[in-house]
Short mmCIF file of C-alpha atoms in Angstrom, two decimals:
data_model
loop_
_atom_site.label_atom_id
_atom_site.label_comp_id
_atom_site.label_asym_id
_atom_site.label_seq_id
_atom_site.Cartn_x
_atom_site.Cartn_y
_atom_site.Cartn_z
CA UNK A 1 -1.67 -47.47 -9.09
CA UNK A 2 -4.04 -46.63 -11.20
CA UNK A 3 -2.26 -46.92 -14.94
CA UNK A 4 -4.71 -43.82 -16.47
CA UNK A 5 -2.58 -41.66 -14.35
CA UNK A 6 -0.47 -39.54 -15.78
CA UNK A 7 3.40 -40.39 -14.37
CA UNK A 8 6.42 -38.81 -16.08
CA UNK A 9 9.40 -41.06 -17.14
CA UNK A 10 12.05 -39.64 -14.55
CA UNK A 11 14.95 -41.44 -15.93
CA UNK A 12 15.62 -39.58 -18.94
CA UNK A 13 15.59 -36.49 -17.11
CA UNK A 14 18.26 -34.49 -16.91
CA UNK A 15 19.71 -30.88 -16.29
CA UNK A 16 19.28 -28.35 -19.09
CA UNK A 17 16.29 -30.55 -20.57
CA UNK A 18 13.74 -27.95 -21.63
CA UNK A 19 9.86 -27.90 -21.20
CA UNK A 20 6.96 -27.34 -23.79
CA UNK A 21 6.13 -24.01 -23.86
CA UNK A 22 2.51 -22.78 -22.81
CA UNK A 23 1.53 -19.55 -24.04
CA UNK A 24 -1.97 -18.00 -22.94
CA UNK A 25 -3.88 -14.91 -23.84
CA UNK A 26 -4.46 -13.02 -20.68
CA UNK A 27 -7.96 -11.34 -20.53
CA UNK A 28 -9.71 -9.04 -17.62
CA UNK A 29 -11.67 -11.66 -16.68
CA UNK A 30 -9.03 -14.19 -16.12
CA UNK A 31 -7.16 -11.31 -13.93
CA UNK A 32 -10.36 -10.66 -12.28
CA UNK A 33 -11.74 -14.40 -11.71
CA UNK A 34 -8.70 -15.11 -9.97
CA UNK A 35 -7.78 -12.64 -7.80
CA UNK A 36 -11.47 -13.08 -6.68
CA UNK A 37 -10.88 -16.88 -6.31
CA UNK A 38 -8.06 -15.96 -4.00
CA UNK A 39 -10.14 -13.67 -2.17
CA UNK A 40 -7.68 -10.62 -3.14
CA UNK A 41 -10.01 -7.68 -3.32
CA UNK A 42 -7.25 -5.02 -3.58
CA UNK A 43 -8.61 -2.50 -6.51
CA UNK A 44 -5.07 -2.76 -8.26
CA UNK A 45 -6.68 -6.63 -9.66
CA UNK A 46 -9.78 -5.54 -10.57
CA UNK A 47 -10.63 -1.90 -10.67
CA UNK A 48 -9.19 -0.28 -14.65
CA UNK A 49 -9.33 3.80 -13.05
CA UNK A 50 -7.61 2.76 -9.71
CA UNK A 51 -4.81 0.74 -11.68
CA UNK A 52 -4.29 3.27 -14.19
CA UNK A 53 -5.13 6.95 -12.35
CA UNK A 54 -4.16 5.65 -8.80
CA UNK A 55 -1.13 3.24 -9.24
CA UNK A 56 0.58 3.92 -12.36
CA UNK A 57 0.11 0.95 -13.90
CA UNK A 58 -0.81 0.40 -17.39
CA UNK A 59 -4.05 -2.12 -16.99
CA UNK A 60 -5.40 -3.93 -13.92
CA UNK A 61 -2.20 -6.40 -12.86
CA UNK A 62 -2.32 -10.12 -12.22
CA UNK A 63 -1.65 -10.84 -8.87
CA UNK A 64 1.08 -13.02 -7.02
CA UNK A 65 -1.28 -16.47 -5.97
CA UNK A 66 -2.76 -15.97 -9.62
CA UNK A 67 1.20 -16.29 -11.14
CA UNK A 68 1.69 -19.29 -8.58
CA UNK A 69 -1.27 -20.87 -9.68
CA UNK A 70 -0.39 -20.76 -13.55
CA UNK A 71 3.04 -21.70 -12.61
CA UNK A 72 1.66 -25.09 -10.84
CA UNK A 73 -0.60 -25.52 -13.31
CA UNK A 74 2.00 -25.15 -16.33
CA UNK A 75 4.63 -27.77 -13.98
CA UNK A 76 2.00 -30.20 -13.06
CA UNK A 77 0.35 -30.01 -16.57
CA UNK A 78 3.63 -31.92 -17.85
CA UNK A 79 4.75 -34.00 -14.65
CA UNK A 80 1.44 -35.06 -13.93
CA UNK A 81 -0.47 -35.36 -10.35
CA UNK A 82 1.89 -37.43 -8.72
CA UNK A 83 4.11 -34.50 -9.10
CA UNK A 84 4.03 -33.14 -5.40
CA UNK A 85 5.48 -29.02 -5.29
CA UNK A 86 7.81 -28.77 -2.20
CA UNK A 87 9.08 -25.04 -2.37
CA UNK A 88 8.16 -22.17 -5.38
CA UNK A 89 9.90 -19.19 -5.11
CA UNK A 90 9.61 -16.67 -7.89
CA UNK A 91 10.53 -12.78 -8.43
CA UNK A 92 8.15 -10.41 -10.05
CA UNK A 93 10.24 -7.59 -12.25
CA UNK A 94 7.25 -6.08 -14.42
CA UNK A 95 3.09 -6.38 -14.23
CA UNK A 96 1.24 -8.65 -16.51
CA UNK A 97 -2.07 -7.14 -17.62
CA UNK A 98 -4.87 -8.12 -19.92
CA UNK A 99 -4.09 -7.72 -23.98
CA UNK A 100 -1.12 -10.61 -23.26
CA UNK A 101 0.31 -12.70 -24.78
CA UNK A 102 2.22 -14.44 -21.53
CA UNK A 103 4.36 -17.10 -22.59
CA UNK A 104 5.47 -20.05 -19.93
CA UNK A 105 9.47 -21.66 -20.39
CA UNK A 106 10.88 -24.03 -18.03
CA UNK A 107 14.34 -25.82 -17.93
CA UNK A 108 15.45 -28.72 -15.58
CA UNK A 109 17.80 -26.91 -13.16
CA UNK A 110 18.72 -29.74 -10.26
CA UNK A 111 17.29 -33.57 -10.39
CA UNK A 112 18.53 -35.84 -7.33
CA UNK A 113 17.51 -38.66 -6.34
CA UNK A 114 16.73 -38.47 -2.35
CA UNK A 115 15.77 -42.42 -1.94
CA UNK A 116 13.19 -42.65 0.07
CA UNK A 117 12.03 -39.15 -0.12
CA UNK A 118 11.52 -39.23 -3.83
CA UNK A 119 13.65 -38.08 -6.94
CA UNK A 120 14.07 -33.68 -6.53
CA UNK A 121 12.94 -31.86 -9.71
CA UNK A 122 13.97 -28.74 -9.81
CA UNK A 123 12.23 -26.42 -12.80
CA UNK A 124 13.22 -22.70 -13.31
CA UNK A 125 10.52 -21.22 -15.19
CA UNK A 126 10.41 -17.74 -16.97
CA UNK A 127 7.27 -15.43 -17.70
CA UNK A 128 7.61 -13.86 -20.96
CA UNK A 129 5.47 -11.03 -22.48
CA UNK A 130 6.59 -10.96 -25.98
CA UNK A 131 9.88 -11.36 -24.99
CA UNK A 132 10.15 -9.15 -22.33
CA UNK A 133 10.98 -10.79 -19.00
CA UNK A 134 8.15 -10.53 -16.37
CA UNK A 135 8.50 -13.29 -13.39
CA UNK A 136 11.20 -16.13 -12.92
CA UNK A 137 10.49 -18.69 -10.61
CA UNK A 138 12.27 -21.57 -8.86
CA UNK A 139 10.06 -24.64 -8.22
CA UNK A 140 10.96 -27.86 -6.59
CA UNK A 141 9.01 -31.10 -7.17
CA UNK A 142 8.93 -33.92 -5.85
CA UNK A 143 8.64 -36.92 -8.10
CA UNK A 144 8.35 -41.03 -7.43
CA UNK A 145 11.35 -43.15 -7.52
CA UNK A 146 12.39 -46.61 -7.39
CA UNK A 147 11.84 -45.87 -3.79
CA UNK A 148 8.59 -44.13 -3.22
CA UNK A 149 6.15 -44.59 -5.56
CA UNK A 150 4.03 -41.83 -4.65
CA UNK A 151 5.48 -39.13 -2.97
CA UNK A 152 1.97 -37.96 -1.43
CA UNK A 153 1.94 -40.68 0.57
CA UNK A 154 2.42 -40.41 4.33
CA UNK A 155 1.09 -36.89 4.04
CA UNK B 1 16.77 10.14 8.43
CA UNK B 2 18.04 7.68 11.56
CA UNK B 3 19.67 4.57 10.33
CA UNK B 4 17.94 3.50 13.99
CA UNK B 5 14.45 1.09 14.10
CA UNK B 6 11.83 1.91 16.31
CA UNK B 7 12.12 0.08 19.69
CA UNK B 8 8.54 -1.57 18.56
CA UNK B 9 10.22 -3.17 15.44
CA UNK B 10 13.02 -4.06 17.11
CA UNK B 11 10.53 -6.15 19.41
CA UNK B 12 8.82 -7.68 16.46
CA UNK B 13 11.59 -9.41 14.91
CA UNK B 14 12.00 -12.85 15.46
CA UNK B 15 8.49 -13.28 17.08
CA UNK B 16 4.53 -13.64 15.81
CA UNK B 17 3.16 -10.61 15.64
CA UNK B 18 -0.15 -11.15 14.07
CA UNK B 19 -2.24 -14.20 14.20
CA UNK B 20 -5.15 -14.38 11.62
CA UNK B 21 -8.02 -17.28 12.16
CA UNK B 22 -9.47 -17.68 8.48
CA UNK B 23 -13.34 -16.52 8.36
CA UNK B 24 -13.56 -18.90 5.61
CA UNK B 25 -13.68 -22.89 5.54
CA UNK B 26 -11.90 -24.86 2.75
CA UNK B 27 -14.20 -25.81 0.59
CA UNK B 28 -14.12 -27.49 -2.87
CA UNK B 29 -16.18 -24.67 -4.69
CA UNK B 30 -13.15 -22.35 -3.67
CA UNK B 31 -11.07 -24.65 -5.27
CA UNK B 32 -13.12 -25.56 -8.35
CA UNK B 33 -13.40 -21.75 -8.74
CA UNK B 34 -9.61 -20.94 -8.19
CA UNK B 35 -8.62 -24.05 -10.93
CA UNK B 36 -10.99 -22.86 -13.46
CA UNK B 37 -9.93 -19.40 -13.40
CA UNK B 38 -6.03 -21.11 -14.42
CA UNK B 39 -7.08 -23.74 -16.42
CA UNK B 40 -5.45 -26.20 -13.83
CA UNK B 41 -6.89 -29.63 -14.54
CA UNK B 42 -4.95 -31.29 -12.06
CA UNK B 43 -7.00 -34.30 -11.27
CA UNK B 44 -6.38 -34.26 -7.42
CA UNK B 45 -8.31 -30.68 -7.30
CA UNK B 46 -11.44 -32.15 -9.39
CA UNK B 47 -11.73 -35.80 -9.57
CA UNK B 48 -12.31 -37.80 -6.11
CA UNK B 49 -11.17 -41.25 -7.45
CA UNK B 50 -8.02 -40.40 -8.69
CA UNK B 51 -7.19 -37.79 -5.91
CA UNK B 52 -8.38 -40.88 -3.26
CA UNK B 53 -5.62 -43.37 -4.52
CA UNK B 54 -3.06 -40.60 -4.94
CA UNK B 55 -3.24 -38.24 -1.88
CA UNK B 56 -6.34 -39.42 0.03
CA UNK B 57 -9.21 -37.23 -1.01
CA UNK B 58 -9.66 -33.72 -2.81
CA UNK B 59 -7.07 -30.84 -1.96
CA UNK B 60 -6.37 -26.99 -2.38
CA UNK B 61 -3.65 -26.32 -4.99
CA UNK B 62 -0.65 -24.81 -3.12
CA UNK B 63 -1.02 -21.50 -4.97
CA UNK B 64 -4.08 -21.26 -2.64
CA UNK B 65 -2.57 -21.03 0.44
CA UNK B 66 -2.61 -17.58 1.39
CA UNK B 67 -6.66 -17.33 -0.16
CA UNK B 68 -8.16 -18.62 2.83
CA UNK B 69 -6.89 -16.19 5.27
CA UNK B 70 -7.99 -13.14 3.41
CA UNK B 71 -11.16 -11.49 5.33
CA UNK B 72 -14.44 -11.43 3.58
CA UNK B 73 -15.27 -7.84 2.94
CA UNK B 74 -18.29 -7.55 5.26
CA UNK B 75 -19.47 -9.83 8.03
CA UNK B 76 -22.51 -9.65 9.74
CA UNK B 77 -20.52 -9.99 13.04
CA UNK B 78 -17.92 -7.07 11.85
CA UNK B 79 -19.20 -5.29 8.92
CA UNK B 80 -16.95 -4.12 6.65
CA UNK B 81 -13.78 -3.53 9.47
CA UNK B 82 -11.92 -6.50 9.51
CA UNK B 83 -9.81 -7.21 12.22
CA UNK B 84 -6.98 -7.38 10.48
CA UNK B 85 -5.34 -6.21 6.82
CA UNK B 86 -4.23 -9.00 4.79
CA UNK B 87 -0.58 -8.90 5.54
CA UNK B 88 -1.28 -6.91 8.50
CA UNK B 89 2.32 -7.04 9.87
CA UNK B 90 3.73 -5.82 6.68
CA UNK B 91 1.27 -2.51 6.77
CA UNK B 92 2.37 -2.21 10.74
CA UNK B 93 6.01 -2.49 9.76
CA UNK B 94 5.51 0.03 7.22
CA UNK B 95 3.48 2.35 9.26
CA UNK B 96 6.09 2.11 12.11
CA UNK B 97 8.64 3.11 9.67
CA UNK B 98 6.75 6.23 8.19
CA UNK B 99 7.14 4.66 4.14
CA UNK B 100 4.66 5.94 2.05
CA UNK B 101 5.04 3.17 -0.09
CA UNK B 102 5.89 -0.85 -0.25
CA UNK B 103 6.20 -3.57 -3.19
CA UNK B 104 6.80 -7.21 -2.52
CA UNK B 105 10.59 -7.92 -4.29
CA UNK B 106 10.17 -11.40 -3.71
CA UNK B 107 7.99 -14.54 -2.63
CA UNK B 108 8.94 -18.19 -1.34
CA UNK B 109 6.23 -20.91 -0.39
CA UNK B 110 7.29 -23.99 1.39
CA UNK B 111 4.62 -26.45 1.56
CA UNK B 112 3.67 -29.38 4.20
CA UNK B 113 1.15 -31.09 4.33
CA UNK B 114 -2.19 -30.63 2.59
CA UNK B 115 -4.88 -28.40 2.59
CA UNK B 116 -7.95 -30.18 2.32
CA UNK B 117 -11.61 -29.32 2.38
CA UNK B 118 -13.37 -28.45 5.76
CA UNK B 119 -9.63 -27.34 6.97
CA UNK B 120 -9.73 -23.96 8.72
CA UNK B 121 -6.62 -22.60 8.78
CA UNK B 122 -4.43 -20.25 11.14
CA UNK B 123 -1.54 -17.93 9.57
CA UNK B 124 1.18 -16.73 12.04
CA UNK B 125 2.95 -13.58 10.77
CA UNK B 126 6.61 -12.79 11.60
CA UNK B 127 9.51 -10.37 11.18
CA UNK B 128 12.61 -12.22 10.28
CA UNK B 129 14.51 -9.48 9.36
CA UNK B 130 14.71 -5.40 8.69
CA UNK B 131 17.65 -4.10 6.50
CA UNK B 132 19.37 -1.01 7.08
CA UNK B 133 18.31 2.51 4.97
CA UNK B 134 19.48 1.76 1.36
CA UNK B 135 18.65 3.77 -1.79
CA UNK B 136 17.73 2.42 -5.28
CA UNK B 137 15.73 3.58 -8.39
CA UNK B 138 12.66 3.82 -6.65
CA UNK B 139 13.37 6.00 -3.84
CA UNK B 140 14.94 5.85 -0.12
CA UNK B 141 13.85 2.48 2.24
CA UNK B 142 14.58 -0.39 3.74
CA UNK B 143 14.11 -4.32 2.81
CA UNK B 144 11.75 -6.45 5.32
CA UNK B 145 10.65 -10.01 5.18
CA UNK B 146 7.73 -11.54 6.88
CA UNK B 147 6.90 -15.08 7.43
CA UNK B 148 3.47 -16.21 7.50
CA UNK B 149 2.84 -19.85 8.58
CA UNK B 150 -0.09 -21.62 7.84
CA UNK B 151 -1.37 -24.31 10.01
CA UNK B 152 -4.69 -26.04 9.97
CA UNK B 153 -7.05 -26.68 12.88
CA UNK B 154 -4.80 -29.74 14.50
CA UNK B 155 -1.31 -27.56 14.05
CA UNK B 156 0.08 -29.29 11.06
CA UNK B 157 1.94 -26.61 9.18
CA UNK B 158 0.29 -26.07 5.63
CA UNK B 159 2.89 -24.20 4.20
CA UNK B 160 4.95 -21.27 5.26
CA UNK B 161 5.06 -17.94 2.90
CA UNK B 162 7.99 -15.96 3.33
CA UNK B 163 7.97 -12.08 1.64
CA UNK B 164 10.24 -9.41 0.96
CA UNK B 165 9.05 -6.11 0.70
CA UNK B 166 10.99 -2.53 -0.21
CA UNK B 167 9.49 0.12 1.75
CA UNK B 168 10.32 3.25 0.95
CA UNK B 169 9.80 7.18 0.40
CA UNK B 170 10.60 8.54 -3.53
CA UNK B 171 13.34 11.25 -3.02
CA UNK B 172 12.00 15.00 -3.22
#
């Protein structure tokens, strides 16, 4: 395998070990751009007088593929592209608008080695806007092993 | 209020309701525009040599999945009435019910295998489950959660998305 890409050390991994924390400024347009890159054209994403006079909410909201999408990106940022995401689950308790400050945690919840399927990484991963809880999510990964050394492969 | 479901949602649970066929192909612009709007510089979604020796070729984040199934907002073909909502069986569950309102509570993706460019892909919606009437802060409803399973054009499964919505009515 190519040695330029990017592969986590997996064996000093362990529950309770913490991520680096990614913080980024949430604009309109990065709302905007990607609910439009996921094709979601409700008005809630996008449209300040619907949001605010229609729905009750305080801004435009980011939407639920746009969350995912930071989420992966924030995961795979640190474990690299060999990293494969199996199953992301995540609940969404408040909105996160534009003015932000959103701030990305994750801690190592489960790591098991499943042999030939790869070593299971699980992250949990917490959305903070200054310090108020927004989304948690669940993610499992699946990383190489002494088994697999890519755990795309096959698929 | 009867603590009874409709005969019709009583018939949808369990089965596929709605099938969707995405207007759209996958394409790499999609994706290029989808990774640049969250900074995701995940090497498989931009750079063909690396994503070649790792997974085969260029692929759709996972976050993605649902995009493609989304109508366009006008067609030539349709205009501006698309054959379906996105998340049509969650608005006919709703309707059937007579809730003036519905939030997602929560959100699950499983993934299989990848979605790649020039995939078109298929989402099967289903009711898995309807609770009974419950109250809570928001008003008077019940919990539902739908399944939507993504295939692509030779019936691999993509991914499956699995949502739980409240629907309810605000008390008077």
């Amino acid at each position: 395998m190519n040695p330029d890409i990017k592969r986590l050390d997996t064996s000093v991994l362990a529950v309770g070990d913490k991520l680096p924390v990614l913080q980024v400024d949430i604009s309109a347009q990065k709302i905007i751009a990607a609910a439009a890159a996921t094709r979601d054209w409700q008005p809630l994403h996008h449209d300040y007088a619907f949001a605010t006079q229609k729905a009750g909410t305080p801004d435009i909201i980011m939407n639920s593929p746009t969350q995912a999408g930071w989420i992966s990106k924030y995961l795979t940022d640190w474990a690299g592209p060999l990293a494969r995401v199996q199953r992301m689950s995540f609940k969404m308790k408040d909105a996160i608008c534009p003015g932000s400050a959103l701030c990305f945690e994750g801690v190592i919840s489960r790591v098991e080695d499943r042999v030939d399927e790869g070593l299971a990484l699980e992250v949990e991963v917490l959305l903070t806007v200054a310090g108020d809880f927004k989304t948690k999510a669940r993610v499992l990964m699946m990383l190489p092993n002494e088994q697999l050394q890519n755990p795309w492969s096959g698929l | 209020m009867s603590d009874e479901l409709p005969a019709e949602v009583l018939a949808w649970i369990g089965r596929v309701v709605v099938v969707d066929e995405a207007e759209v192909l996958v394409e790499r612009g999609l994706i290029e525009n989808f990774c640049s709007s969250v900074e995701d510089g995940n090497p498989l979604y931009w750079d063909e040599t690396v994503a070649n020796e790792v997974c085969g070729g260029i692929i759709s984040p996972p976050a993605m999945l649902s995009a493609y199934n989304r109508p366009h907002p006008w067609t030539p073909k349709r205009g501006d009435k698309p054959l379906n909502r996105p998340l049509e069986l969650h608005f006919k569950v709703k309707d059937a019910l007579d809730y003036p309102r519905g939030i997602v509570t929560e959100l699950c993706f499983e993934f299989g295998v990848p979605v790649r460019p020039g995939d078109r892909l298929r989402a099967e919606q289903s009711l898995r489950e309807v609770s009974e009437i419950k109250t809570n802060k928001l008003g008077t409803g019940r919990n539902w959660t739908i399944d939507v399973t993504y295939k692509n054009q030779s019936g691999a499964v993509a991914g499956v998305e699995t949502l739980s919505f409240f629907g309810y009515r605000r008390a008077s």
